[in-house]
């Protein structure tokens, strides 16, 4: 302590309060020299007396602030506002160079003419507060990082005895689920509550209130209405952390369960549709079975009438028409029975490796009278057809139906072409015709039962069940039937079945 200390310039005397303040107090020149320091500031900087500190400090900006630019901010505040309040800075303890955090307050001291004599202010160490704040920020950052990995909304909330909600923390998932920014939820703790569906809100609130009274876990599923009008289902789970006089602290998780609810609704609708479908199929089967017996009797008696050589020509025409109509009705009954069994899965298949040519020959033999009546020519595949796996009876039924349609709905003197190809693990059999074709609206209804696309008003007879039944058979054998039609250019039906490997 041999250094000579220059006495400060004449200034208003410092009060006893200046010396006795529990926080550091000082006077300094605008250019950064220390003029006065109370005992608390001396101790803060690691010195034993005021004179020692003043002698050691030559430039506050360079020697005290970790960031020298902070001194300039300090001076600008004084110049523009005349005071500094609660300026937080990181500084060095002058003697040990230990870095600490302080909060500064200061004002200008002027003479009678308004000239600035010095700065006067206080310094309070807040290192513990800053350390706590930084720890909280790190904890919050870690919590945000963890919360980002959790689907939905993670939150920590305080609920007052009056029911006021304030979020202490809420994850960014609230933006995706609710369409609400986390900052808004932190400002307005009731924003999520207001988005509950009106029909669910009272029930959810009742459950929460009971959970708060019993300090228990609350789990509920309910709907929310987002600001864009969209509806979502959420599952909310919350547990109490601790209870204080000013209310409860709860943490919780809210997840989106919309997909599950939609899947449940679809599953229920599907189950109802399947139940109705099976009921209808069963009813059709029973009705068809009951019709078949009397229809066979009617056809038998009509055939007996036609066998009578004494039957008058006029009556014979009536009997012929009755026989034709009866056979048509019996075919419809048979198709209904087949369709009912196919749709209910009650059909027996004998799948085996087949040569498609055999089924094609049999089908062509069955439609030969149609070919002659319509004068339609059939082009067969030029090379051997790939072997496939199918039920022989059902394959013949499908091919017969496709060929029959291609002939019946063709132009007189038209053509039908049959082709086959191997496509990976599948074999495709295609039946094309040069008929009038179908438009897009008609194609959309092709495979619907009883749909004849207006042909019922013409002279071509049919039940409207052939294609629907053929597709059922194809799918039961592991394949399908598709169609491509062009108005004025005909249709192309492709039967796909598993190939024999």
Short mmCIF file of C-alpha atoms in Angstrom, two decimals:
data_model
loop_
_atom_site.label_atom_id
_atom_site.label_comp_id
_atom_site.label_asym_id
_atom_site.label_seq_id
_atom_site.Cartn_x
_atom_site.Cartn_y
_atom_site.Cartn_z
CA UNK A 1 0.00 0.00 0.00
CA UNK A 2 2.86 2.44 -0.78
CA UNK A 3 1.12 3.95 -3.84
CA UNK A 4 0.23 7.61 -3.51
CA UNK A 5 -3.50 8.20 -3.90
CA UNK A 6 -4.65 11.33 -5.71
CA UNK A 7 -7.47 12.99 -3.78
CA UNK A 8 -10.79 13.22 -5.64
CA UNK A 9 -12.04 16.58 -6.88
CA UNK A 10 -14.41 18.54 -4.71
CA UNK A 11 -17.84 16.94 -4.83
CA UNK A 12 -20.93 17.07 -2.63
CA UNK A 13 -20.20 15.12 0.54
CA UNK A 14 -21.30 11.51 0.48
CA UNK A 15 -23.98 10.71 2.98
CA UNK A 16 -23.62 8.21 5.74
CA UNK A 17 -26.14 6.08 3.79
CA UNK A 18 -23.59 5.83 0.94
CA UNK A 19 -21.05 4.28 3.27
CA UNK A 20 -23.48 1.97 5.05
CA UNK A 21 -25.28 0.54 2.02
CA UNK A 22 -25.15 -3.31 2.04
CA UNK A 23 -24.57 -3.26 -1.73
CA UNK A 24 -21.66 -1.67 -3.55
CA UNK A 25 -21.92 2.09 -4.12
CA UNK A 26 -19.58 4.30 -6.12
CA UNK A 27 -18.86 7.55 -7.85
CA UNK A 28 -16.86 7.60 -11.07
CA UNK A 29 -15.93 10.00 -13.82
CA UNK A 30 -17.52 9.63 -17.26
CA UNK A 31 -14.15 8.56 -18.65
CA UNK A 32 -13.93 5.60 -16.26
CA UNK A 33 -11.93 6.64 -13.20
CA UNK A 34 -13.11 5.65 -9.76
CA UNK A 35 -13.76 8.57 -7.37
CA UNK A 36 -15.52 6.98 -4.41
CA UNK A 37 -16.34 3.44 -3.30
CA UNK A 38 -18.14 2.28 -0.19
CA UNK A 39 -17.04 -0.64 1.98
CA UNK A 40 -19.30 -3.15 0.22
CA UNK A 41 -17.83 -2.30 -3.21
CA UNK A 42 -14.29 -2.43 -1.84
CA UNK A 43 -14.92 -5.89 -0.42
CA UNK A 44 -16.64 -7.00 -3.65
CA UNK A 45 -13.47 -6.17 -5.62
CA UNK A 46 -11.13 -7.91 -3.17
CA UNK A 47 -9.47 -4.84 -1.59
CA UNK A 48 -9.08 -3.77 2.02
CA UNK A 49 -9.85 -0.07 1.79
CA UNK A 50 -11.34 2.55 -0.53
CA UNK A 51 -8.00 4.21 -1.27
CA UNK A 52 -6.49 0.92 -2.40
CA UNK A 53 -9.37 0.29 -4.81
CA UNK A 54 -9.32 3.80 -6.24
CA UNK A 55 -5.57 3.62 -6.78
CA UNK A 56 -5.89 0.25 -8.58
CA UNK A 57 -8.69 1.21 -10.97
CA UNK A 58 -7.65 3.33 -13.97
CA UNK A 59 -10.24 2.40 -16.60
CA UNK A 60 -13.54 0.90 -15.53
CA UNK A 61 -14.54 -0.05 -19.09
CA UNK A 62 -11.40 -2.08 -19.80
CA UNK A 63 -10.63 -3.37 -16.33
CA UNK A 64 -14.02 -4.20 -14.92
CA UNK A 65 -16.48 -5.27 -17.65
CA UNK A 66 -15.95 -8.65 -19.32
CA UNK A 67 -17.47 -7.06 -22.41
CA UNK A 68 -15.97 -3.56 -22.66
CA UNK A 69 -18.85 -2.49 -24.92
CA UNK A 70 -21.20 -2.86 -21.95
CA UNK A 71 -19.68 0.36 -20.50
CA UNK A 72 -20.73 2.21 -23.66
CA UNK A 73 -24.30 0.91 -23.30
CA UNK A 74 -24.21 2.07 -19.69
CA UNK A 75 -23.07 5.56 -20.73
CA UNK A 76 -25.66 5.81 -23.54
CA UNK A 77 -28.45 5.01 -21.11
CA UNK A 78 -27.23 7.75 -18.78
CA UNK A 79 -26.91 10.23 -21.63
CA UNK A 80 -30.35 9.52 -23.09
CA UNK A 81 -32.41 8.72 -20.01
CA UNK A 82 -30.36 10.26 -17.21
CA UNK A 83 -30.33 7.00 -15.25
CA UNK A 84 -29.66 3.27 -15.41
CA UNK A 85 -31.96 0.80 -13.69
CA UNK A 86 -31.17 -2.90 -13.27
CA UNK A 87 -28.55 -3.19 -16.01
CA UNK A 88 -27.23 -6.75 -15.85
CA UNK A 89 -23.55 -7.14 -16.73
CA UNK A 90 -20.78 -9.69 -16.35
CA UNK A 91 -17.75 -8.13 -14.66
CA UNK A 92 -14.44 -9.06 -13.01
CA UNK A 93 -13.70 -8.80 -9.35
CA UNK A 94 -10.92 -6.32 -9.91
CA UNK A 95 -8.25 -7.92 -7.81
CA UNK A 96 -8.82 -11.66 -8.42
CA UNK A 97 -10.24 -11.37 -11.96
CA UNK A 98 -13.03 -13.74 -10.99
CA UNK A 99 -16.02 -13.34 -13.31
CA UNK A 100 -19.30 -12.52 -11.63
CA UNK A 101 -22.69 -11.05 -12.54
CA UNK A 102 -24.01 -7.73 -11.22
CA UNK A 103 -27.09 -5.53 -11.46
CA UNK A 104 -26.26 -1.81 -11.77
CA UNK A 105 -28.29 1.28 -10.96
CA UNK A 106 -26.85 4.76 -11.59
CA UNK A 107 -27.70 8.42 -12.21
CA UNK A 108 -25.88 11.62 -13.14
CA UNK A 109 -24.57 14.03 -10.50
CA UNK A 110 -24.58 17.65 -11.76
CA UNK A 111 -23.36 20.97 -10.37
CA UNK A 112 -25.48 24.06 -9.97
CA UNK A 113 -25.00 24.96 -13.66
CA UNK A 114 -26.14 21.51 -14.85
CA UNK A 115 -22.69 20.27 -15.75
CA UNK A 116 -22.05 16.55 -15.15
CA UNK A 117 -19.70 16.09 -12.21
CA UNK A 118 -19.75 12.29 -12.01
CA UNK A 119 -21.74 9.11 -12.14
CA UNK A 120 -23.19 7.76 -8.91
CA UNK A 121 -24.61 4.30 -8.59
CA UNK A 122 -24.92 0.94 -6.87
CA UNK A 123 -23.66 -2.52 -7.72
CA UNK A 124 -25.37 -5.69 -6.48
CA UNK A 125 -23.95 -9.12 -7.14
CA UNK A 126 -26.54 -11.46 -8.69
CA UNK A 127 -24.29 -14.38 -9.67
CA UNK A 128 -26.45 -16.89 -7.79
CA UNK A 129 -29.59 -15.57 -9.45
CA UNK A 130 -27.99 -15.71 -12.91
CA UNK A 131 -26.67 -19.23 -12.23
CA UNK A 132 -30.15 -20.32 -11.22
CA UNK A 133 -31.64 -18.65 -14.28
CA UNK A 134 -29.09 -20.28 -16.58
CA UNK A 135 -29.74 -23.65 -14.95
CA UNK A 136 -33.46 -23.17 -15.51
CA UNK A 137 -32.83 -22.21 -19.13
CA UNK A 138 -30.68 -25.31 -19.60
CA UNK A 139 -33.33 -27.41 -17.92
CA UNK A 140 -36.01 -25.84 -20.10
CA UNK A 141 -33.93 -26.46 -23.22
CA UNK A 142 -33.42 -30.08 -22.18
CA UNK A 143 -37.14 -30.43 -21.45
CA UNK A 144 -37.98 -28.96 -24.85
CA UNK A 145 -35.54 -31.38 -26.49
CA UNK A 146 -37.14 -34.33 -24.69
CA UNK A 147 -40.64 -33.03 -25.40
CA UNK A 148 -39.87 -32.81 -29.14
CA UNK A 149 -39.33 -36.56 -29.14
CA UNK A 150 -42.74 -37.16 -27.57
CA UNK A 151 -45.74 -37.08 -29.90
CA UNK A 152 -48.34 -34.59 -28.78
CA UNK A 153 -48.25 -31.85 -26.13
CA UNK A 154 -46.19 -32.07 -22.93
CA UNK A 155 -46.98 -29.44 -20.32
CA UNK A 156 -46.50 -28.29 -16.73
CA UNK A 157 -49.35 -26.18 -15.37
CA UNK A 158 -50.43 -24.44 -12.19
CA UNK A 159 -54.13 -24.50 -11.29
CA UNK A 160 -55.24 -22.00 -8.65
CA UNK A 161 -58.01 -22.78 -6.12
CA UNK A 162 -60.29 -20.57 -8.26
CA UNK A 163 -59.55 -22.69 -11.33
CA UNK A 164 -57.19 -20.27 -13.08
CA UNK A 165 -54.70 -22.11 -15.28
CA UNK A 166 -51.20 -20.92 -16.09
CA UNK A 167 -48.71 -22.99 -18.02
CA UNK A 168 -45.19 -23.04 -16.62
CA UNK A 169 -44.03 -25.06 -19.62
CA UNK A 170 -45.68 -26.30 -22.81
CA UNK A 171 -44.01 -28.13 -25.68
CA UNK A 172 -43.96 -27.12 -29.32
CA UNK A 173 -46.32 -30.00 -30.11
CA UNK A 174 -49.20 -27.66 -29.21
CA UNK A 175 -48.61 -25.92 -32.54
CA UNK A 176 -49.27 -29.10 -34.56
CA UNK A 177 -52.11 -30.50 -32.46
CA UNK A 178 -54.05 -27.36 -31.53
CA UNK A 179 -52.73 -24.85 -34.07
CA UNK A 180 -51.68 -22.61 -31.14
CA UNK A 181 -48.22 -21.13 -30.63
CA UNK A 182 -46.52 -22.13 -27.33
CA UNK A 183 -46.09 -18.44 -26.45
CA UNK A 184 -49.83 -17.86 -26.69
CA UNK A 185 -50.56 -20.78 -24.38
CA UNK A 186 -48.02 -19.46 -21.87
CA UNK A 187 -49.78 -16.07 -21.94
CA UNK A 188 -53.31 -17.47 -21.86
CA UNK A 189 -53.64 -20.64 -19.82
CA UNK A 190 -57.27 -21.20 -20.85
CA UNK A 191 -56.76 -21.14 -24.63
CA UNK A 192 -56.70 -24.95 -24.92
CA UNK A 193 -59.67 -25.31 -22.57
CA UNK A 194 -61.78 -23.09 -24.83
CA UNK A 195 -61.06 -25.36 -27.81
CA UNK A 196 -62.78 -28.39 -26.28
CA UNK A 197 -65.85 -29.53 -28.19
CA UNK A 198 -68.98 -28.05 -26.54
CA UNK A 199 -70.51 -31.52 -26.16
CA UNK A 200 -67.42 -32.83 -24.33
CA UNK A 201 -66.29 -29.80 -22.30
CA UNK A 202 -68.52 -30.24 -19.22
CA UNK A 203 -67.65 -33.94 -18.87
CA UNK A 204 -63.91 -33.29 -19.20
CA UNK A 205 -64.01 -30.42 -16.69
CA UNK A 206 -65.93 -32.56 -14.20
CA UNK A 207 -63.30 -35.27 -14.44
CA UNK A 208 -60.47 -32.77 -14.01
CA UNK A 209 -62.13 -31.18 -10.98
CA UNK A 210 -62.57 -34.57 -9.34
CA UNK A 211 -58.96 -35.44 -10.11
CA UNK A 212 -57.79 -32.18 -8.52
CA UNK A 213 -59.89 -32.78 -5.40
CA UNK A 214 -58.55 -36.31 -5.01
CA UNK A 215 -55.01 -35.43 -6.16
CA UNK A 216 -55.24 -38.32 -8.59
CA UNK A 217 -54.42 -39.09 -12.20
CA UNK A 218 -56.87 -37.90 -14.85
CA UNK A 219 -57.25 -39.67 -18.22
CA UNK A 220 -59.90 -38.75 -20.77
CA UNK A 221 -60.56 -38.69 -24.51
CA UNK A 222 -62.47 -35.84 -26.09
CA UNK A 223 -62.81 -33.75 -29.21
CA UNK A 224 -61.25 -30.37 -29.87
CA UNK A 225 -62.29 -27.83 -32.47
CA UNK A 226 -59.33 -26.07 -34.04
CA UNK A 227 -59.53 -22.51 -35.26
CA UNK A 228 -59.73 -23.67 -38.86
CA UNK A 229 -62.90 -25.59 -37.95
CA UNK A 230 -61.29 -29.04 -38.17
CA UNK A 231 -62.17 -31.62 -35.54
CA UNK A 232 -59.65 -33.82 -33.73
CA UNK A 233 -59.82 -36.44 -31.03
CA UNK A 234 -57.25 -36.18 -28.25
CA UNK A 235 -56.33 -38.26 -25.22
CA UNK A 236 -55.30 -36.14 -22.23
CA UNK A 237 -53.44 -37.57 -19.24
CA UNK A 238 -52.34 -35.48 -16.26
CA UNK A 239 -50.93 -36.21 -12.81
CA UNK A 240 -50.48 -33.95 -9.75
CA UNK A 241 -46.89 -33.11 -8.87
CA UNK A 242 -47.42 -31.22 -5.63
CA UNK A 243 -50.03 -29.08 -3.91
CA UNK A 244 -49.43 -25.68 -2.38
CA UNK A 245 -51.64 -23.09 -0.73
CA UNK A 246 -51.96 -21.23 -4.02
CA UNK A 247 -53.06 -24.30 -5.99
CA UNK A 248 -51.95 -27.51 -7.67
CA UNK A 249 -49.03 -28.16 -10.00
CA UNK A 250 -49.80 -30.79 -12.65
CA UNK A 251 -47.86 -32.21 -15.55
CA UNK A 252 -49.59 -33.82 -18.48
CA UNK A 253 -49.51 -35.23 -21.98
CA UNK A 254 -52.07 -34.67 -24.75
CA UNK A 255 -51.84 -36.91 -27.84
CA UNK A 256 -53.76 -37.03 -31.11
CA UNK A 257 -55.96 -40.15 -31.33
CA UNK A 258 -58.03 -38.99 -34.32
CA UNK A 259 -56.74 -41.78 -36.57
CA UNK A 260 -57.78 -44.43 -34.06
CA UNK A 261 -61.27 -43.00 -33.68
CA UNK A 262 -61.68 -42.71 -37.44
CA UNK A 263 -60.45 -46.28 -37.87
CA UNK A 264 -62.92 -47.45 -35.19
CA UNK A 265 -65.76 -45.62 -36.95
CA UNK A 266 -64.78 -47.14 -40.30
CA UNK A 267 -64.52 -50.58 -38.74
CA UNK A 268 -67.97 -50.26 -37.19
CA UNK A 269 -69.42 -49.04 -40.49
CA UNK A 270 -67.72 -51.92 -42.30
CA UNK A 271 -69.06 -54.42 -39.76
CA UNK A 272 -72.58 -53.04 -40.15
CA UNK A 273 -72.28 -53.17 -43.94
CA UNK A 274 -70.95 -56.73 -43.84
CA UNK A 275 -73.76 -57.81 -41.51
CA UNK A 276 -76.35 -56.25 -43.81
CA UNK A 277 -74.63 -57.75 -46.85
CA UNK A 278 -74.62 -61.25 -45.39
CA UNK A 279 -78.25 -60.85 -44.35
CA UNK A 280 -79.23 -59.81 -47.88
CA UNK A 281 -77.16 -62.59 -49.44
CA UNK A 282 -78.78 -65.12 -47.13
CA UNK A 283 -82.23 -63.78 -47.90
CA UNK A 284 -81.58 -63.97 -51.64
CA UNK A 285 -80.34 -67.52 -51.29
CA UNK A 286 -83.45 -68.58 -49.36
CA UNK A 287 -85.81 -66.81 -51.76
CA UNK A 288 -84.00 -68.29 -54.77
CA UNK A 289 -84.17 -71.75 -53.27
CA UNK A 290 -87.90 -71.40 -52.59
CA UNK A 291 -88.51 -70.17 -56.15
CA UNK A 292 -86.55 -72.95 -57.82
CA UNK A 293 -88.91 -75.80 -56.91
CA UNK A 294 -92.12 -74.27 -58.27
CA UNK A 295 -90.24 -72.90 -61.31
CA UNK A 296 -89.06 -76.41 -62.22
CA UNK A 297 -92.62 -77.69 -61.88
CA UNK A 298 -93.91 -74.89 -64.15
CA UNK A 299 -91.24 -75.61 -66.76
CA UNK A 300 -92.02 -79.34 -66.62
CA UNK A 301 -95.73 -78.84 -67.22
CA UNK A 302 -94.99 -76.37 -70.05
CA UNK A 303 -92.75 -78.93 -71.73
CA UNK A 304 -95.52 -81.54 -71.38
CA UNK A 305 -97.92 -79.14 -73.12
CA UNK A 306 -95.46 -78.63 -75.97
CA UNK A 307 -95.07 -82.41 -76.31
CA UNK A 308 -98.79 -82.74 -77.05
CA UNK A 309 -99.16 -82.94 -80.87
CA UNK A 310 -102.79 -81.86 -80.57
CA UNK A 311 -101.84 -78.47 -79.09
CA UNK A 312 -103.09 -75.66 -81.29
CA UNK A 313 -100.51 -73.43 -82.94
CA UNK A 314 -101.78 -70.38 -81.08
CA UNK A 315 -101.48 -72.17 -77.73
CA UNK A 316 -98.07 -73.58 -78.74
CA UNK A 317 -96.78 -70.05 -79.22
CA UNK A 318 -98.04 -69.16 -75.75
CA UNK A 319 -96.36 -72.24 -74.29
CA UNK A 320 -93.07 -71.49 -76.10
CA UNK A 321 -93.08 -67.96 -74.68
CA UNK A 322 -93.84 -69.28 -71.20
CA UNK A 323 -91.02 -71.79 -71.49
CA UNK A 324 -88.57 -69.10 -72.64
CA UNK A 325 -89.60 -66.76 -69.82
CA UNK A 326 -89.47 -69.58 -67.30
CA UNK A 327 -85.97 -70.61 -68.35
CA UNK A 328 -84.87 -66.97 -68.10
CA UNK A 329 -86.32 -66.75 -64.60
CA UNK A 330 -84.69 -70.06 -63.60
CA UNK A 331 -81.33 -68.78 -64.91
CA UNK A 332 -81.83 -65.66 -62.79
CA UNK A 333 -82.61 -67.80 -59.73
CA UNK A 334 -79.50 -69.94 -60.37
CA UNK A 335 -77.35 -66.83 -60.73
CA UNK A 336 -78.79 -65.39 -57.52
CA UNK A 337 -77.94 -68.59 -55.67
CA UNK A 338 -74.40 -68.53 -57.06
CA UNK A 339 -73.94 -64.85 -56.26
CA UNK A 340 -75.23 -65.29 -52.72
CA UNK A 341 -72.82 -68.16 -52.11
CA UNK A 342 -69.90 -66.29 -53.71
CA UNK A 343 -70.44 -63.07 -51.74
CA UNK A 344 -70.79 -64.96 -48.46
CA UNK A 345 -67.67 -67.00 -49.21
CA UNK A 346 -69.68 -70.19 -49.28
CA UNK A 347 -68.32 -71.66 -52.51
CA UNK A 348 -66.15 -74.71 -52.88
CA UNK A 349 -63.16 -74.43 -55.22
CA UNK A 350 -60.87 -77.12 -56.55
CA UNK A 351 -57.83 -75.16 -57.58
CA UNK A 352 -55.43 -77.00 -59.86
CA UNK A 353 -52.97 -76.47 -62.70
CA UNK A 354 -54.92 -76.07 -65.95
CA UNK A 355 -54.43 -75.68 -69.65
CA UNK A 356 -56.59 -72.63 -70.53
CA UNK A 357 -57.23 -74.02 -74.03
CA UNK A 358 -59.46 -76.75 -72.55
CA UNK A 359 -61.71 -74.25 -70.78
CA UNK A 360 -61.72 -72.03 -73.89
CA UNK A 361 -62.79 -74.94 -76.13
CA UNK A 362 -65.62 -75.85 -73.76
CA UNK A 363 -66.79 -72.23 -73.51
CA UNK A 364 -66.74 -71.74 -77.29
CA UNK A 365 -68.84 -74.88 -77.69
CA UNK A 366 -71.42 -73.46 -75.26
CA UNK A 367 -71.67 -70.12 -77.11
CA UNK A 368 -71.61 -71.67 -80.61
CA UNK A 369 -75.36 -71.05 -81.19
CA UNK A 370 -74.85 -67.36 -80.32
CA UNK A 371 -71.92 -67.13 -82.73
CA UNK A 372 -74.04 -68.55 -85.55
CA UNK A 373 -77.02 -66.33 -84.76
CA UNK A 374 -74.90 -63.15 -84.62
CA UNK A 375 -72.53 -64.24 -87.44
CA UNK A 376 -69.59 -63.26 -85.20
CA UNK A 377 -66.10 -64.66 -85.79
CA UNK A 378 -63.69 -65.56 -82.96
CA UNK A 379 -59.92 -65.19 -83.20
CA UNK A 380 -58.05 -67.58 -80.87
CA UNK A 381 -54.51 -67.15 -79.52
CA UNK A 382 -51.93 -67.99 -82.16
CA UNK A 383 -49.56 -69.72 -79.71
CA UNK A 384 -49.95 -71.99 -76.68
CA UNK A 385 -51.60 -70.31 -73.72
CA UNK A 386 -49.64 -70.20 -70.41
CA UNK A 387 -50.75 -72.66 -67.77
CA UNK A 388 -52.62 -71.23 -64.81
CA UNK A 389 -54.13 -72.26 -61.47
CA UNK A 390 -57.93 -72.19 -61.23
CA UNK A 391 -61.09 -74.19 -60.60
CA UNK A 392 -62.08 -75.84 -63.92
CA UNK A 393 -65.85 -75.28 -63.50
CA UNK A 394 -65.56 -71.66 -62.41
CA UNK A 395 -62.98 -70.84 -65.10
CA UNK A 396 -65.34 -72.21 -67.76
CA UNK A 397 -68.24 -70.17 -66.27
CA UNK A 398 -66.18 -66.94 -66.33
CA UNK A 399 -64.89 -67.45 -69.89
CA UNK A 400 -68.39 -68.41 -71.11
CA UNK A 401 -69.84 -65.24 -69.61
CA UNK A 402 -67.14 -63.00 -71.13
CA UNK A 403 -67.52 -64.62 -74.56
CA UNK A 404 -71.31 -64.52 -74.37
CA UNK A 405 -71.31 -60.80 -73.57
CA UNK A 406 -68.77 -60.06 -76.31
CA UNK A 407 -71.04 -61.82 -78.84
CA UNK A 408 -74.46 -60.60 -77.63
CA UNK A 409 -73.45 -56.94 -77.46
CA UNK A 410 -71.57 -56.99 -80.76
CA UNK A 411 -72.48 -55.85 -84.24
CA UNK A 412 -73.90 -58.50 -86.61
CA UNK A 413 -70.93 -59.87 -88.52
CA UNK A 414 -68.54 -58.54 -85.89
CA UNK A 415 -65.45 -60.06 -84.33
CA UNK A 416 -64.16 -61.28 -80.95
CA UNK A 417 -60.45 -61.85 -80.18
CA UNK A 418 -59.08 -63.98 -77.32
CA UNK A 419 -55.46 -63.58 -76.21
CA UNK A 420 -53.31 -64.83 -73.33
CA UNK A 421 -50.00 -63.73 -71.81
CA UNK A 422 -47.76 -64.38 -68.84
CA UNK A 423 -47.19 -61.33 -66.61
CA UNK A 424 -44.84 -62.22 -63.76
CA UNK A 425 -46.68 -64.52 -61.39
CA UNK A 426 -49.97 -63.97 -63.23
CA UNK A 427 -51.60 -65.13 -66.45
CA UNK A 428 -53.92 -62.75 -68.27
CA UNK A 429 -56.74 -63.94 -70.54
CA UNK A 430 -58.23 -61.09 -72.56
CA UNK A 431 -61.49 -61.09 -74.51
CA UNK A 432 -61.83 -58.13 -76.90
CA UNK A 433 -64.74 -57.26 -79.14
CA UNK A 434 -65.51 -54.75 -81.90
CA UNK A 435 -68.89 -53.78 -80.47
CA UNK A 436 -70.31 -50.34 -79.65
CA UNK A 437 -68.23 -49.98 -76.48
CA UNK A 438 -69.17 -48.12 -73.27
CA UNK A 439 -68.61 -44.63 -71.91
CA UNK A 440 -66.91 -43.89 -68.56
CA UNK A 441 -70.19 -43.66 -66.62
CA UNK A 442 -71.29 -47.05 -67.90
CA UNK A 443 -67.91 -48.62 -67.15
CA UNK A 444 -68.21 -47.46 -63.54
CA UNK A 445 -71.38 -49.58 -63.17
CA UNK A 446 -70.19 -52.64 -65.11
CA UNK A 447 -69.72 -55.06 -62.21
CA UNK A 448 -72.77 -54.06 -60.18
CA UNK A 449 -75.39 -56.80 -59.73
CA UNK A 450 -78.52 -56.44 -61.92
CA UNK A 451 -76.87 -53.61 -63.90
CA UNK A 452 -77.51 -54.05 -67.64
CA UNK A 453 -76.54 -50.52 -68.67
CA UNK A 454 -79.79 -49.93 -70.55
CA UNK A 455 -79.74 -53.22 -72.48
CA UNK A 456 -82.89 -54.32 -70.66
CA UNK A 457 -84.77 -51.99 -73.03
CA UNK A 458 -83.40 -53.82 -76.07
CA UNK A 459 -83.74 -57.30 -77.51
CA UNK A 460 -80.67 -58.84 -75.81
CA UNK A 461 -81.70 -61.10 -72.92
CA UNK A 462 -79.74 -61.30 -69.68
CA UNK A 463 -79.97 -61.14 -65.89
CA UNK A 464 -77.38 -58.45 -65.19
CA UNK A 465 -75.59 -60.81 -62.79
CA UNK A 466 -73.02 -62.42 -65.09
CA UNK A 467 -70.16 -59.95 -64.69
CA UNK A 468 -70.73 -59.50 -60.95
CA UNK A 469 -70.68 -63.25 -60.49
CA UNK A 470 -67.65 -63.70 -62.78
CA UNK A 471 -65.64 -61.15 -60.80
CA UNK A 472 -66.58 -62.91 -57.53
CA UNK A 473 -65.34 -66.21 -58.98
CA UNK A 474 -62.12 -64.63 -60.29
CA UNK A 475 -61.34 -63.03 -56.93
CA UNK A 476 -62.11 -66.27 -55.09
CA UNK A 477 -59.51 -67.99 -57.31
CA UNK A 478 -56.89 -65.34 -56.44
CA UNK A 479 -57.37 -63.12 -59.48
CA UNK A 480 -59.63 -60.39 -60.80
CA UNK A 481 -61.45 -59.06 -63.87
CA UNK A 482 -60.91 -55.57 -65.27
CA UNK A 483 -62.42 -53.81 -68.26
CA UNK A 484 -61.35 -51.08 -70.66
CA UNK A 485 -63.96 -49.74 -73.08
CA UNK A 486 -63.99 -47.08 -75.76
CA UNK A 487 -67.27 -45.77 -77.19
CA UNK A 488 -67.60 -46.88 -80.80
CA UNK A 489 -64.57 -49.19 -80.62
CA UNK A 490 -65.60 -52.03 -78.33
CA UNK A 491 -64.53 -53.42 -74.95
CA UNK A 492 -61.62 -55.42 -73.61
CA UNK A 493 -62.15 -57.65 -70.54
CA UNK A 494 -59.04 -59.09 -68.87
CA UNK A 495 -59.19 -62.07 -66.52
CA UNK A 496 -56.10 -62.36 -64.31
CA UNK A 497 -55.28 -65.61 -62.51
CA UNK A 498 -52.20 -67.06 -60.77
CA UNK A 499 -49.68 -68.66 -63.08
CA UNK A 500 -48.36 -72.18 -62.60
CA UNK A 501 -44.72 -71.88 -61.54
#
